[in-house]
Structures are given as C-alpha cells and as structure tokens.
mmCIF file of C-alpha atoms in Angstrom:
data_model
loop_
_atom_site.group_PDB
_atom_site.id
_atom_site.type_symbol
_atom_site.label_atom_id
_atom_site.label_comp_id
_atom_site.label_asym_id
_atom_site.label_seq_id
_atom_site.Cartn_x
_atom_site.Cartn_y
_atom_site.Cartn_z
ATOM 1 C CA LEU A 381 62.606 43.983 -17.824
ATOM 2 C CA GLY A 382 64.557 41.282 -16.290
ATOM 3 C CA GLY A 383 66.296 40.633 -13.092
ATOM 4 C CA ILE A 384 64.874 40.056 -9.681
ATOM 5 C CA ALA A 385 61.074 40.076 -9.618
ATOM 6 C CA GLY A 386 60.865 42.105 -12.782
ATOM 7 C CA THR A 387 62.717 45.116 -11.272
ATOM 8 C CA GLY A 388 65.484 45.313 -13.788
ATOM 9 C CA ILE A 389 68.175 44.638 -11.188
ATOM 10 C CA GLY A 390 70.405 41.841 -12.341
ATOM 11 C CA ALA A 391 71.423 39.139 -9.969
ATOM 12 C CA SER A 392 74.688 37.366 -9.972
ATOM 13 C CA PHE A 393 76.490 35.160 -7.575
ATOM 14 C CA VAL A 394 80.115 35.938 -7.132
ATOM 15 C CA GLN A 395 82.606 34.298 -4.813
ATOM 16 C CA ILE A 396 85.714 36.136 -4.116
ATOM 17 C CA ARG A 397 88.683 34.497 -2.442
ATOM 18 C CA ALA A 398 91.817 36.124 -1.570
ATOM 19 C CA HIS A 399 94.733 34.219 -2.763
ATOM 20 C CA SER A 400 97.779 34.490 -0.822
ATOM 21 C CA GLN A 401 101.215 33.266 -1.696
ATOM 22 C CA ASP A 402 102.164 32.760 1.854
ATOM 23 C CA ALA A 403 101.266 29.290 3.111
ATOM 24 C CA SER A 404 102.085 30.139 6.695
ATOM 25 C CA ALA A 405 99.525 32.839 6.764
ATOM 26 C CA ASP A 406 96.791 30.332 5.914
ATOM 27 C CA LYS A 407 97.624 28.179 8.847
ATOM 28 C CA VAL A 408 96.447 29.757 11.984
ATOM 29 C CA ALA A 409 96.125 27.833 15.186
ATOM 30 C CA PRO A 410 92.642 26.628 15.835
ATOM 31 C CA PRO A 411 90.840 27.969 18.831
ATOM 32 C CA PRO A 412 90.857 25.941 22.019
ATOM 33 C CA LEU A 413 88.261 23.136 22.393
ATOM 34 C CA PRO A 414 85.148 23.925 24.306
ATOM 35 C CA GLU A 415 84.694 22.555 27.762
ATOM 36 C CA ALA A 416 83.313 19.049 27.916
ATOM 37 C CA PHE A 417 80.029 18.430 29.587
ATOM 38 C CA GLY A 418 81.319 15.668 31.665
ATOM 39 C CA PRO A 419 80.233 12.064 31.793
ATOM 40 C CA TYR A 420 76.690 11.207 30.450
ATOM 41 C CA GLN A 421 74.034 11.378 33.098
ATOM 42 C CA LYS A 422 70.437 10.387 32.620
ATOM 43 C CA LYS A 423 68.091 13.190 33.422
ATOM 44 C CA SER A 424 65.519 11.833 35.743
ATOM 45 C CA GLU A 425 62.640 14.221 36.142
ATOM 46 C CA GLU A 426 63.119 16.684 33.350
ATOM 47 C CA GLY A 427 63.093 13.995 30.600
ATOM 48 C CA ASN A 428 60.652 11.702 32.315
ATOM 49 C CA GLY A 429 57.840 14.241 32.236
ATOM 50 C CA VAL A 430 57.889 14.585 28.463
ATOM 51 C CA ILE A 431 58.415 10.860 27.897
ATOM 52 C CA GLN A 432 55.669 10.000 30.330
ATOM 53 C CA MET A 433 53.360 12.430 28.584
ATOM 54 C CA ILE A 434 54.183 10.828 25.219
ATOM 55 C CA ASP A 435 53.712 7.356 26.750
ATOM 56 C CA LEU A 436 50.382 8.507 28.179
ATOM 57 C CA LEU A 437 49.316 9.860 24.764
ATOM 58 C CA VAL A 438 50.357 6.582 23.114
ATOM 59 C CA ALA A 439 48.423 4.605 25.744
ATOM 60 C CA ASP A 440 45.353 6.834 25.262
ATOM 61 C CA LEU A 441 45.620 6.441 21.503
ATOM 62 C CA ASP A 442 45.893 2.638 21.836
ATOM 63 C CA LYS A 443 42.881 2.619 24.160
ATOM 64 C CA GLU A 444 40.835 4.780 21.762
ATOM 65 C CA MET A 445 41.830 2.569 18.817
ATOM 66 C CA GLN A 446 40.732 -0.551 20.732
ATOM 67 C CA GLU A 447 37.450 1.144 21.670
ATOM 68 C CA ALA A 448 36.970 2.178 18.040
ATOM 69 C CA GLU A 449 37.633 -1.392 16.852
ATOM 70 C CA VAL A 450 35.177 -2.828 19.392
ATOM 71 C CA SER A 451 32.617 -0.163 18.512
ATOM 72 C CA GLU A 452 33.093 -0.862 14.791
ATOM 73 C CA LYS A 453 32.695 -4.623 15.334
ATOM 74 C CA ASP A 454 29.538 -4.011 17.389
ATOM 75 C CA SER A 455 28.198 -1.616 14.770
ATOM 76 C CA GLN A 456 28.976 -4.108 11.995
ATOM 77 C CA ALA A 457 27.198 -6.877 13.917
ATOM 78 C CA ASP A 458 24.205 -4.576 14.538
ATOM 79 C CA TYR A 459 24.158 -3.628 10.861
ATOM 80 C CA GLU A 460 24.268 -7.264 9.738
ATOM 81 C CA LYS A 461 21.487 -8.136 12.213
ATOM 82 C CA MET A 462 19.404 -5.199 10.986
ATOM 83 C CA MET A 463 19.927 -6.229 7.341
ATOM 84 C CA GLU A 464 18.958 -9.821 8.173
ATOM 85 C CA ASP A 465 15.838 -8.603 10.002
ATOM 86 C CA ALA A 466 14.978 -6.292 7.113
ATOM 87 C CA SER A 467 15.404 -9.142 4.634
ATOM 88 C CA THR A 468 13.156 -11.377 6.721
ATOM 89 C CA LYS A 469 10.579 -8.609 7.032
ATOM 90 C CA ARG A 470 10.685 -7.925 3.280
ATOM 91 C CA ALA A 471 10.115 -11.618 2.585
ATOM 92 C CA ALA A 472 7.217 -11.733 5.057
ATOM 93 C CA ASP A 473 5.730 -8.521 3.647
ATOM 94 C CA SER A 474 6.075 -9.866 0.111
ATOM 95 C CA LYS A 475 4.277 -13.047 1.158
ATOM 96 C CA VAL A 476 1.503 -11.036 2.839
ATOM 97 C CA ILE A 477 1.132 -8.853 -0.269
ATOM 98 C CA THR A 478 0.882 -11.951 -2.452
ATOM 99 C CA GLU A 479 -1.742 -13.472 -0.150
ATOM 100 C CA LYS A 480 -3.731 -10.248 -0.036
ATOM 101 C CA ALA A 481 -3.556 -9.864 -3.824
ATOM 102 C CA SER A 482 -4.818 -13.427 -4.192
ATOM 103 C CA ALA A 483 -7.620 -12.798 -1.689
ATOM 104 C CA LYS A 484 -8.523 -9.569 -3.494
ATOM 105 C CA ALA A 485 -8.663 -11.343 -6.864
ATOM 106 C CA SER A 486 -10.814 -14.092 -5.372
ATOM 107 C CA THR A 487 -13.138 -11.552 -3.761
ATOM 108 C CA GLU A 488 -13.409 -9.616 -7.023
ATOM 109 C CA GLU A 489 -14.366 -12.843 -8.841
ATOM 110 C CA GLU A 490 -17.005 -13.548 -6.196
ATOM 111 C CA LEU A 491 -18.258 -9.962 -6.479
ATOM 112 C CA GLN A 492 -18.555 -10.285 -10.268
ATOM 113 C CA ALA A 493 -20.421 -13.588 -9.897
ATOM 114 C CA GLU A 494 -22.755 -12.025 -7.324
ATOM 115 C CA LYS A 495 -23.382 -9.029 -9.604
ATOM 116 C CA GLU A 496 -24.287 -11.363 -12.468
ATOM 117 C CA LYS A 497 -26.488 -13.400 -10.133
ATOM 118 C CA MET A 498 -28.123 -10.204 -8.892
ATOM 119 C CA ALA A 499 -28.783 -9.059 -12.489
ATOM 120 C CA GLY A 500 -30.412 -12.432 -13.252
ATOM 121 C CA THR A 501 -32.425 -12.279 -10.050
ATOM 122 C CA ALA A 502 -33.503 -8.712 -10.836
ATOM 123 C CA LYS A 503 -34.737 -9.814 -14.285
ATOM 124 C CA GLU A 504 -36.603 -12.716 -12.711
ATOM 125 C CA HIS A 505 -38.070 -10.357 -10.102
ATOM 126 C CA MET A 506 -39.243 -7.964 -12.828
ATOM 127 C CA ALA A 507 -40.857 -10.853 -14.716
ATOM 128 C CA THR A 508 -42.576 -11.970 -11.498
ATOM 129 C CA LEU A 509 -43.834 -8.435 -10.853
ATOM 130 C CA GLU A 510 -45.171 -8.206 -14.418
ATOM 131 C CA PHE A 511 -46.910 -11.573 -14.004
ATOM 132 C CA ILE A 512 -48.413 -10.468 -10.665
ATOM 133 C CA SER A 513 -49.553 -7.218 -12.287
ATOM 134 C CA ALA A 514 -51.209 -9.169 -15.127
ATOM 135 C CA LEU A 515 -52.883 -11.506 -12.621
ATOM 136 C CA HIS A 516 -54.011 -8.529 -10.580
ATOM 137 C CA GLY A 517 -55.557 -6.977 -13.675
ATOM 138 C CA GLU A 518 -57.388 -10.214 -14.488
ATOM 139 C CA CYS A 519 -58.568 -10.587 -10.898
ATOM 140 C CA ASP A 520 -59.749 -6.967 -10.826
ATOM 141 C CA TRP A 521 -61.697 -7.575 -14.048
ATOM 142 C CA LEU A 522 -63.211 -10.767 -12.627
ATOM 143 C CA LEU A 523 -64.223 -8.977 -9.413
ATOM 144 C CA GLN A 524 -65.557 -5.980 -11.293
ATOM 145 C CA TYR A 525 -67.790 -8.045 -13.572
ATOM 146 C CA HIS A 526 -68.600 -10.848 -11.106
ATOM 147 C CA GLN A 527 -72.154 -9.711 -10.441
ATOM 148 C CA ALA A 528 -72.900 -9.254 -14.131
ATOM 149 C CA ARG A 529 -71.461 -12.669 -14.949
ATOM 150 C CA LYS A 530 -73.425 -14.217 -12.085
ATOM 151 C CA GLU A 531 -76.669 -12.767 -13.398
ATOM 152 C CA ALA A 532 -75.822 -13.820 -16.960
ATOM 153 C CA ARG A 533 -75.074 -17.337 -15.791
ATOM 154 C CA ALA A 534 -78.349 -17.489 -13.830
ATOM 155 C CA SER A 535 -80.222 -16.245 -16.911
ATOM 156 C CA GLU A 536 -78.497 -18.831 -19.089
ATOM 157 C CA ILE A 537 -79.340 -21.621 -16.637
ATOM 158 C CA GLU A 538 -82.963 -20.483 -16.624
ATOM 159 C CA SER A 539 -82.980 -20.447 -20.416
ATOM 160 C CA LEU A 540 -81.501 -23.949 -20.535
ATOM 161 C CA VAL A 541 -84.133 -25.196 -18.050
ATOM 162 C CA SER A 542 -86.885 -23.615 -20.205
ATOM 163 C CA ALA A 543 -85.435 -25.114 -23.340
ATOM 164 C CA LYS A 544 -85.289 -28.520 -21.714
ATOM 165 C CA ALA A 545 -88.868 -28.208 -20.582
ATOM 166 C CA VAL A 546 -89.960 -27.161 -24.076
ATOM 167 C CA LEU A 547 -88.171 -30.118 -25.528
ATOM 168 C CA SER A 548 -89.807 -32.388 -23.014
ATOM 169 C CA GLY A 549 -93.244 -31.085 -23.916
ATOM 170 C CA ALA A 550 -94.064 -28.255 -21.607
ATOM 171 C CA ASP A 551 -95.507 -25.072 -23.041
ATOM 172 C CA TYR A 552 -93.824 -21.977 -21.734
ATOM 173 C CA ALA A 553 -94.557 -19.961 -24.744
ATOM 174 C CA PHE A 554 -92.908 -16.727 -24.340
ATOM 175 C CA VAL A 555 -93.247 -16.387 -20.601
ATOM 176 C CA GLN A 556 -90.777 -13.931 -19.150
ATOM 177 C CA THR A 557 -90.085 -14.348 -15.485
ATOM 178 C CA ALA A 558 -87.384 -11.782 -14.946
ATOM 179 C CA ARG A 559 -85.715 -9.109 -16.930
ATOM 180 C CA SER A 560 -82.135 -9.915 -17.856
ATOM 181 C CA LYS A 561 -79.620 -7.113 -17.967
ATOM 182 C CA GLY A 562 -77.239 -8.681 -20.398
ATOM 183 C CA PHE A 563 -73.886 -10.261 -20.014
ATOM 184 C CA MET A 564 -71.716 -7.169 -20.182
ATOM 185 C CA ALA A 565 -74.234 -4.628 -19.055
ATOM 186 C CA ARG A 566 -73.312 -2.202 -16.385
ATOM 187 C CA SER A 567 -74.457 -3.179 -12.939
ATOM 188 C CA GLN A 568 -75.982 -0.566 -10.683
#
C-alpha cells in the first residue's frame, strides 16, 4: 500500500504549459490600473482608538511592572529582616539553652551531693537511734531493779558496819536485824 495516507492512490505533481509558437498571442495588454486612493490622509479617530488602547495597555503594563518591582523590593527587604531576626533569635535561644543546660548540670551535681549527704545523715540517724535504744534498755533495767539494788546496797552497808564493829571489838555474834532479799531477787 502506498500513496496518499496508505490508500493506494499515487500522488504526482504535474505542470502542464501550453506552448505556443505565436509570440503575439502571449502578449496581451494588461488590464487597466486600479483607481488610486488619493493622497495619504491620517485617520484621526478610527486609528487613534486602537493606538490609544495599545498605549493604555502599555502604560498599565509599565505601572504593574513598577508595582511588582516595588513589591518585590519590599518583600526582599522584609525577608532579609525576618532572616536577620530569626538568626538573632536562634543565637539568643542557643545561649539560653546553653545556660539552662549548665544550670541543670549544676543542679544535678547539687542534688547528687545532697543525696549522698542525706544517705550519710540517715546512717548517722540510725546509729543515734540504736544508741538511744541501747540507753533506753539500760535505763529500763536500772529502773526495774532500782529497789532491789537499793536494798542490796543497804544490806551491804549494814554488813560493812557490822564487820567494822567486829573488827573494832564489838560482839554482834550472829545477830540478824532484818531479812535481806538478795541482790537480784524479785521485788514484790
């Protein structure tokens, strides 16, 4: 399939020209010239409307371009100011973070020292409580057996007085004045 758009119809360009032997037949008089328009005149209102509209569009375009340039310059200045402010704020925030991190580290050190101090104080407190408990036990024992010890001491003093008298010559041969209950005997 060949030809035009795959239809099978062949295309060919052929130019046919009639040749004539007569030179006079080829020369025919040209047609008359068309009428002239006359001298050039400027169209006042018909052309001015379109030109004025184009001038107005050009003026509007110039005005919009100037507004766009001013707006872009203002936007660029605002952007630069914002970036400068952001940079200053980042620097200030970074400084604050550094200060707070330092304060936190210092506070954590103080906390650790206080915890260690508290642990030492707690151990000391426990030792004090144990000592007080031991003293309390001793005091309770002394109070519990005070009467018995008092009687034992009185009996011992009486025995020493008797012994002294015997040694000095007195005869208290086996005289019992009071009954002793014993040093650790239960008091009633």
